[in-house]
Short mmCIF file of C-alpha atoms in Angstrom, two decimals:
data_model
loop_
_atom_site.label_atom_id
_atom_site.label_comp_id
_atom_site.label_asym_id
_atom_site.label_seq_id
_atom_site.Cartn_x
_atom_site.Cartn_y
_atom_site.Cartn_z
CA UNK A 1 -138.79 -135.58 105.67
CA UNK A 2 -140.94 -137.89 103.58
CA UNK A 3 -140.18 -138.01 99.86
CA UNK A 4 -141.61 -139.62 96.74
CA UNK A 5 -139.65 -140.69 93.66
CA UNK A 6 -141.28 -140.22 90.25
CA UNK A 7 -139.75 -142.10 87.28
CA UNK A 8 -137.75 -143.95 89.91
CA UNK A 9 -136.06 -146.43 87.58
CA UNK A 10 -133.76 -148.76 89.44
CA UNK A 11 -133.46 -146.27 92.29
CA UNK A 12 -130.60 -143.81 91.87
CA UNK A 13 -132.63 -140.97 93.36
CA UNK A 14 -134.01 -143.18 96.13
CA UNK A 15 -130.50 -144.32 97.09
CA UNK A 16 -129.41 -140.68 97.13
CA UNK A 17 -132.40 -139.64 99.22
CA UNK A 18 -131.61 -142.27 101.84
CA UNK A 19 -127.99 -141.12 101.99
CA UNK A 20 -129.22 -137.54 102.43
CA UNK A 21 -131.55 -138.46 105.30
CA UNK A 22 -134.88 -138.53 103.44
CA UNK A 23 -137.48 -141.30 103.74
CA UNK A 24 -138.79 -142.35 100.32
CA UNK A 25 -142.34 -143.55 101.00
CA UNK A 26 -143.54 -144.07 97.41
CA UNK A 27 -141.80 -144.78 94.11
CA UNK A 28 -143.19 -145.28 90.63
CA UNK A 29 -142.11 -146.15 87.12
CA UNK A 30 -143.77 -147.47 83.97
CA UNK A 31 -141.15 -150.21 83.39
CA UNK A 32 -142.07 -153.48 85.19
CA UNK A 33 -138.44 -154.63 85.36
CA UNK A 34 -137.36 -151.33 86.92
CA UNK A 35 -140.16 -151.52 89.48
CA UNK A 36 -139.31 -155.15 90.27
CA UNK A 37 -135.69 -154.33 91.08
CA UNK A 38 -136.49 -151.05 92.81
CA UNK A 39 -138.80 -153.07 95.06
CA UNK A 40 -136.04 -155.57 95.80
CA UNK A 41 -133.60 -152.80 96.65
CA UNK A 42 -136.07 -150.62 98.56
CA UNK A 43 -138.78 -152.84 100.05
CA UNK A 44 -139.72 -150.18 102.59
CA UNK A 45 -141.34 -147.97 99.92
CA UNK A 46 -144.76 -148.38 98.35
CA UNK A 47 -144.33 -149.16 94.65
CA UNK A 48 -146.48 -148.41 91.65
CA UNK A 49 -145.98 -149.58 88.07
CA UNK A 50 -147.95 -147.22 85.89
CA UNK A 51 -147.98 -144.47 83.29
CA UNK A 52 -147.54 -141.45 85.55
CA UNK A 53 -149.33 -139.22 83.10
CA UNK A 54 -152.47 -141.18 84.01
CA UNK A 55 -151.83 -141.28 87.76
CA UNK A 56 -154.45 -140.52 90.41
CA UNK A 57 -152.40 -138.29 92.67
CA UNK A 58 -154.91 -138.59 95.50
CA UNK A 59 -153.64 -142.16 95.93
CA UNK A 60 -150.05 -141.00 96.45
CA UNK A 61 -148.88 -140.44 100.06
CA UNK A 62 -148.43 -136.91 101.35
CA UNK A 63 -144.80 -135.81 101.24
CA UNK A 64 -142.54 -132.87 102.04
CA UNK A 65 -140.04 -133.51 99.27
CA UNK A 66 -140.69 -134.52 95.67
CA UNK A 67 -138.04 -136.03 93.41
CA UNK A 68 -138.48 -136.75 89.70
CA UNK A 69 -136.39 -137.75 86.69
CA UNK A 70 -138.70 -137.51 83.67
CA UNK A 71 -137.64 -139.30 80.49
CA UNK A 72 -134.65 -137.61 78.87
CA UNK A 73 -134.68 -139.45 75.54
CA UNK A 74 -136.61 -136.70 73.81
CA UNK A 75 -133.88 -134.18 74.65
CA UNK A 76 -130.57 -136.04 74.63
CA UNK A 77 -128.10 -136.54 71.77
CA UNK A 78 -127.23 -140.03 73.05
CA UNK A 79 -128.98 -141.51 70.01
CA UNK A 80 -125.99 -140.47 67.90
CA UNK A 81 -126.66 -139.36 64.33
CA UNK A 82 -130.39 -139.81 64.81
CA UNK A 83 -130.31 -137.08 67.41
CA UNK A 84 -133.12 -136.39 69.90
CA UNK A 85 -136.45 -137.82 68.91
CA UNK A 86 -139.88 -136.43 69.61
CA UNK A 87 -142.44 -138.78 71.04
CA UNK A 88 -144.45 -139.10 74.23
CA UNK A 89 -141.31 -139.24 76.40
CA UNK A 90 -141.11 -135.44 76.33
CA UNK A 91 -144.58 -135.13 77.78
CA UNK A 92 -143.56 -137.07 80.89
CA UNK A 93 -142.23 -133.76 82.24
CA UNK A 94 -145.83 -132.67 82.84
CA UNK A 95 -146.47 -135.45 85.38
CA UNK A 96 -144.53 -133.69 88.19
CA UNK A 97 -146.52 -130.53 87.49
CA UNK A 98 -149.84 -132.29 88.02
CA UNK A 99 -148.51 -134.25 91.01
CA UNK A 100 -147.27 -131.20 92.84
CA UNK A 101 -150.26 -129.11 91.90
CA UNK A 102 -152.17 -131.63 94.01
CA UNK A 103 -149.70 -132.24 96.85
CA UNK A 104 -147.78 -128.94 97.08
CA UNK A 105 -144.62 -130.29 98.76
CA UNK A 106 -142.31 -127.80 100.43
CA UNK A 107 -139.56 -128.54 97.93
CA UNK A 108 -138.95 -130.64 94.85
CA UNK A 109 -135.99 -131.69 92.72
CA UNK A 110 -136.24 -132.53 89.03
CA UNK A 111 -133.26 -134.05 87.20
CA UNK A 112 -132.70 -134.24 83.45
CA UNK A 113 -130.12 -133.72 80.71
CA UNK A 114 -128.94 -130.12 80.14
CA UNK A 115 -130.72 -129.94 76.77
CA UNK A 116 -133.99 -130.19 78.67
CA UNK A 117 -133.55 -126.44 79.11
CA UNK A 118 -133.69 -126.05 75.29
CA UNK A 119 -137.11 -127.69 75.06
CA UNK A 120 -139.44 -125.31 73.22
CA UNK A 121 -142.05 -125.74 75.93
CA UNK A 122 -139.63 -125.25 78.81
CA UNK A 123 -140.69 -121.61 79.46
CA UNK A 124 -144.32 -122.70 79.69
CA UNK A 125 -143.41 -125.69 81.84
CA UNK A 126 -141.44 -123.44 84.20
CA UNK A 127 -144.27 -120.90 84.40
CA UNK A 128 -146.69 -123.64 85.50
CA UNK A 129 -144.65 -124.22 88.64
CA UNK A 130 -144.33 -120.48 89.20
CA UNK A 131 -148.12 -120.21 88.96
CA UNK A 132 -148.30 -122.72 91.80
CA UNK A 133 -146.13 -120.49 93.96
CA UNK A 134 -142.75 -122.13 93.42
CA UNK A 135 -139.48 -120.37 92.70
CA UNK A 136 -137.16 -122.42 90.51
CA UNK A 137 -133.39 -122.68 90.92
CA UNK A 138 -131.66 -124.18 87.86
CA UNK A 139 -128.25 -125.79 88.31
CA UNK A 140 -125.97 -127.93 86.13
CA UNK A 141 -123.43 -130.30 87.66
CA UNK A 142 -121.06 -132.99 86.40
CA UNK A 143 -121.13 -136.26 88.35
CA UNK A 144 -117.33 -136.37 88.13
CA UNK A 145 -117.19 -133.31 90.40
CA UNK A 146 -118.85 -135.43 93.10
CA UNK A 147 -116.14 -138.06 92.81
CA UNK A 148 -118.13 -140.35 90.52
CA UNK A 149 -115.74 -142.06 88.04
CA UNK A 150 -117.83 -140.82 85.11
CA UNK A 151 -118.38 -137.54 83.26
CA UNK A 152 -122.15 -137.17 83.36
CA UNK A 153 -123.51 -133.64 83.19
CA UNK A 154 -127.08 -133.17 84.41
CA UNK A 155 -129.40 -130.28 85.19
CA UNK A 156 -131.09 -130.11 88.60
CA UNK A 157 -134.16 -127.91 88.95
CA UNK A 158 -135.13 -127.11 92.53
CA UNK A 159 -138.57 -125.76 93.34
CA UNK A 160 -139.24 -124.07 96.67
CA UNK A 161 -142.21 -122.22 98.11
CA UNK A 162 -140.18 -119.07 98.57
CA UNK A 163 -140.09 -115.58 97.13
CA UNK A 164 -136.76 -116.14 95.43
CA UNK A 165 -134.96 -119.24 94.15
CA UNK A 166 -132.59 -120.82 96.63
CA UNK A 167 -128.88 -120.87 95.93
CA UNK A 168 -126.94 -124.08 96.41
CA UNK A 169 -123.33 -125.08 96.13
CA UNK A 170 -121.87 -128.55 96.30
CA UNK A 171 -118.24 -129.32 97.16
CA UNK A 172 -116.06 -130.17 94.19
CA UNK A 173 -114.25 -133.39 94.89
CA UNK A 174 -111.15 -134.61 93.04
CA UNK A 175 -111.95 -136.50 89.87
CA UNK A 176 -111.68 -140.28 90.13
CA UNK A 177 -110.24 -142.20 87.21
CA UNK A 178 -111.91 -145.13 85.51
CA UNK A 179 -109.00 -147.29 86.68
CA UNK A 180 -110.71 -147.35 90.10
CA UNK A 181 -113.51 -149.55 88.76
CA UNK A 182 -111.65 -151.89 86.37
CA UNK A 183 -111.45 -155.52 87.45
CA UNK A 184 -108.20 -156.54 85.78
CA UNK A 185 -108.47 -160.15 86.93
CA UNK A 186 -111.88 -160.59 85.29
CA UNK A 187 -111.78 -163.70 83.11
CA UNK A 188 -113.56 -162.83 79.89
CA UNK A 189 -110.87 -161.24 77.71
CA UNK A 190 -110.37 -161.86 74.01
CA UNK A 191 -107.46 -161.21 71.68
CA UNK A 192 -107.61 -157.89 69.88
CA UNK A 193 -106.14 -159.39 66.73
CA UNK A 194 -108.74 -161.99 65.89
CA UNK A 195 -110.74 -162.83 62.76
CA UNK A 196 -113.79 -160.63 62.27
CA UNK A 197 -112.63 -157.70 64.42
CA UNK A 198 -113.88 -154.50 62.78
CA UNK A 199 -111.31 -152.25 61.11
CA UNK A 200 -112.68 -149.23 62.99
CA UNK A 201 -112.14 -151.02 66.31
CA UNK A 202 -108.56 -151.90 65.40
CA UNK A 203 -107.93 -148.29 64.41
CA UNK A 204 -109.21 -147.02 67.76
CA UNK A 205 -106.98 -149.50 69.57
CA UNK A 206 -103.99 -148.39 67.51
CA UNK A 207 -104.68 -144.71 68.20
CA UNK A 208 -105.29 -145.39 71.90
CA UNK A 209 -102.00 -147.20 72.27
CA UNK A 210 -100.15 -144.24 70.75
CA UNK A 211 -101.64 -141.89 73.32
CA UNK A 212 -102.08 -143.99 76.45
CA UNK A 213 -99.92 -147.10 76.22
CA UNK A 214 -101.14 -150.65 76.76
CA UNK A 215 -104.10 -149.93 79.07
CA UNK A 216 -107.04 -147.63 78.39
CA UNK A 217 -110.80 -147.60 77.82
CA UNK A 218 -112.54 -146.80 74.57
CA UNK A 219 -115.98 -146.86 72.95
CA UNK A 220 -116.31 -150.19 71.16
CA UNK A 221 -119.25 -149.06 69.07
CA UNK A 222 -119.52 -145.75 67.22
CA UNK A 223 -117.22 -142.98 68.40
CA UNK A 224 -117.36 -140.88 71.55
CA UNK A 225 -114.15 -139.77 73.30
CA UNK A 226 -112.77 -139.04 69.86
CA UNK A 227 -111.12 -141.95 68.09
CA UNK A 228 -108.55 -142.75 70.75
CA UNK A 229 -110.51 -143.60 73.89
CA UNK A 230 -109.62 -142.31 77.36
CA UNK A 231 -106.70 -142.70 79.70
CA UNK A 232 -107.41 -144.59 82.91
CA UNK A 233 -106.73 -141.59 85.14
CA UNK A 234 -109.80 -139.79 83.75
CA UNK A 235 -113.44 -140.55 84.55
CA UNK A 236 -115.13 -142.64 81.87
CA UNK A 237 -117.54 -140.96 79.44
CA UNK A 238 -121.27 -140.98 80.03
CA UNK A 239 -122.78 -144.40 80.61
CA UNK A 240 -125.86 -144.85 78.43
CA UNK A 241 -128.37 -147.66 77.98
CA UNK A 242 -126.15 -149.17 75.28
CA UNK A 243 -123.27 -151.54 76.02
CA UNK A 244 -120.48 -149.60 74.35
CA UNK A 245 -117.41 -149.23 76.59
CA UNK A 246 -114.43 -151.57 76.25
CA UNK A 247 -111.18 -151.85 78.18
CA UNK A 248 -107.86 -152.66 76.50
CA UNK A 249 -105.03 -154.47 78.30
CA UNK A 250 -102.04 -155.19 76.11
CA UNK A 251 -103.00 -157.57 73.33
CA UNK A 252 -106.46 -158.33 74.72
CA UNK A 253 -109.70 -156.47 75.31
CA UNK A 254 -113.24 -156.90 76.62
CA UNK A 255 -116.43 -154.99 77.28
CA UNK A 256 -116.95 -153.56 80.75
CA UNK A 257 -118.75 -156.03 82.98
CA UNK A 258 -121.98 -155.29 84.81
CA UNK A 259 -120.24 -154.68 88.12
CA UNK A 260 -117.92 -152.13 86.51
CA UNK A 261 -120.91 -150.34 85.00
CA UNK A 262 -122.56 -150.37 88.44
CA UNK A 263 -119.47 -148.78 90.02
CA UNK A 264 -119.21 -146.22 87.21
CA UNK A 265 -122.75 -145.14 88.15
CA UNK A 266 -121.73 -144.97 91.87
CA UNK A 267 -124.15 -147.70 92.97
CA UNK A 268 -122.99 -149.89 95.85
CA UNK A 269 -122.43 -153.62 95.58
CA UNK A 270 -125.62 -154.22 97.56
CA UNK A 271 -127.81 -153.03 94.67
CA UNK A 272 -129.51 -155.96 92.97
CA UNK A 273 -129.57 -156.00 89.16
CA UNK A 274 -130.93 -158.34 86.51
CA UNK A 275 -128.56 -161.23 85.86
CA UNK A 276 -128.99 -160.75 82.12
CA UNK A 277 -126.56 -158.21 80.67
CA UNK A 278 -128.80 -156.15 78.38
CA UNK A 279 -131.56 -155.22 80.87
CA UNK A 280 -128.99 -154.56 83.60
CA UNK A 281 -127.11 -152.06 81.44
CA UNK A 282 -130.35 -150.46 80.28
CA UNK A 283 -131.44 -149.90 83.87
CA UNK A 284 -128.04 -148.51 84.87
CA UNK A 285 -127.82 -146.23 81.84
CA UNK A 286 -131.27 -144.82 82.60
CA UNK A 287 -130.42 -144.21 86.25
CA UNK A 288 -129.08 -141.21 88.10
CA UNK A 289 -125.77 -141.38 89.97
CA UNK A 290 -126.69 -141.71 93.66
CA UNK A 291 -123.53 -140.01 94.92
CA UNK A 292 -124.10 -136.96 92.71
CA UNK A 293 -127.78 -136.65 93.63
CA UNK A 294 -126.92 -137.14 97.30
CA UNK A 295 -124.67 -134.09 97.16
CA UNK A 296 -127.41 -132.04 95.52
CA UNK A 297 -130.05 -133.14 98.04
CA UNK A 298 -127.78 -132.35 100.98
CA UNK A 299 -127.12 -128.89 99.54
CA UNK A 300 -130.87 -128.33 99.10
CA UNK A 301 -131.61 -129.37 102.68
CA UNK A 302 -128.92 -127.01 103.92
CA UNK A 303 -130.26 -124.12 101.84
CA UNK A 304 -133.87 -124.47 102.97
#
């Protein structure tokens, strides 16, 4: 089956599609850096760097399967105290509607944060697809249940040209702890007790030691995972576009490195990323977890 990937980012959905036996023939995103690295990782696809709300869908290849991950920033609480913000990112959800009004694929999959379902315009958005003859199946899964070493809950909306929504189930795998991705021999550690270390950081380290001993992970900035961090046998908390997770080992600590972030997102070592830390983490935090989406896509293929 041929597929297209809207809001493709660095390629989490495309990686998943390939693992599930789909051929991604076209991928698009508005971010030039994301398109550059998606092209490096998936040179077989046609790439487009554009605002998809302005797309000419007649120029997009015909496809049986549509995949899209519209911007989630307008719905998520990942911005902390600021909360979700309302700007044009919310309106990106209308691009798949217009695309699949034109192409009418047999099936599509749309991924977003669970609070997407609380969007005031969600009922109208859903009814647009129903007007086009699609039945929508709405499912929420945690990436950790697919064996990804990260708790990352996402909603997956499946549209099919059928009388009733399809029902899918994905196997629940054992949770994988964050210890599986930590590179303990990585060189760039610093002493915890050093001049300038924030009091809040030292307090989190102190609390973490009481609960977990000498080794654990914790949010370096703000809170998350309470004020004690997480034990290494648990999946890490949600990876975002901000560099915020640190690992503690005895009297030293450091931020997670790019390769550890990549593994936490379930990307393979073959995936190329920017060499600069900030854009690499931004691309990873904006991505989907390929292993999780693979499981969903396989379940969809089985159900249809």
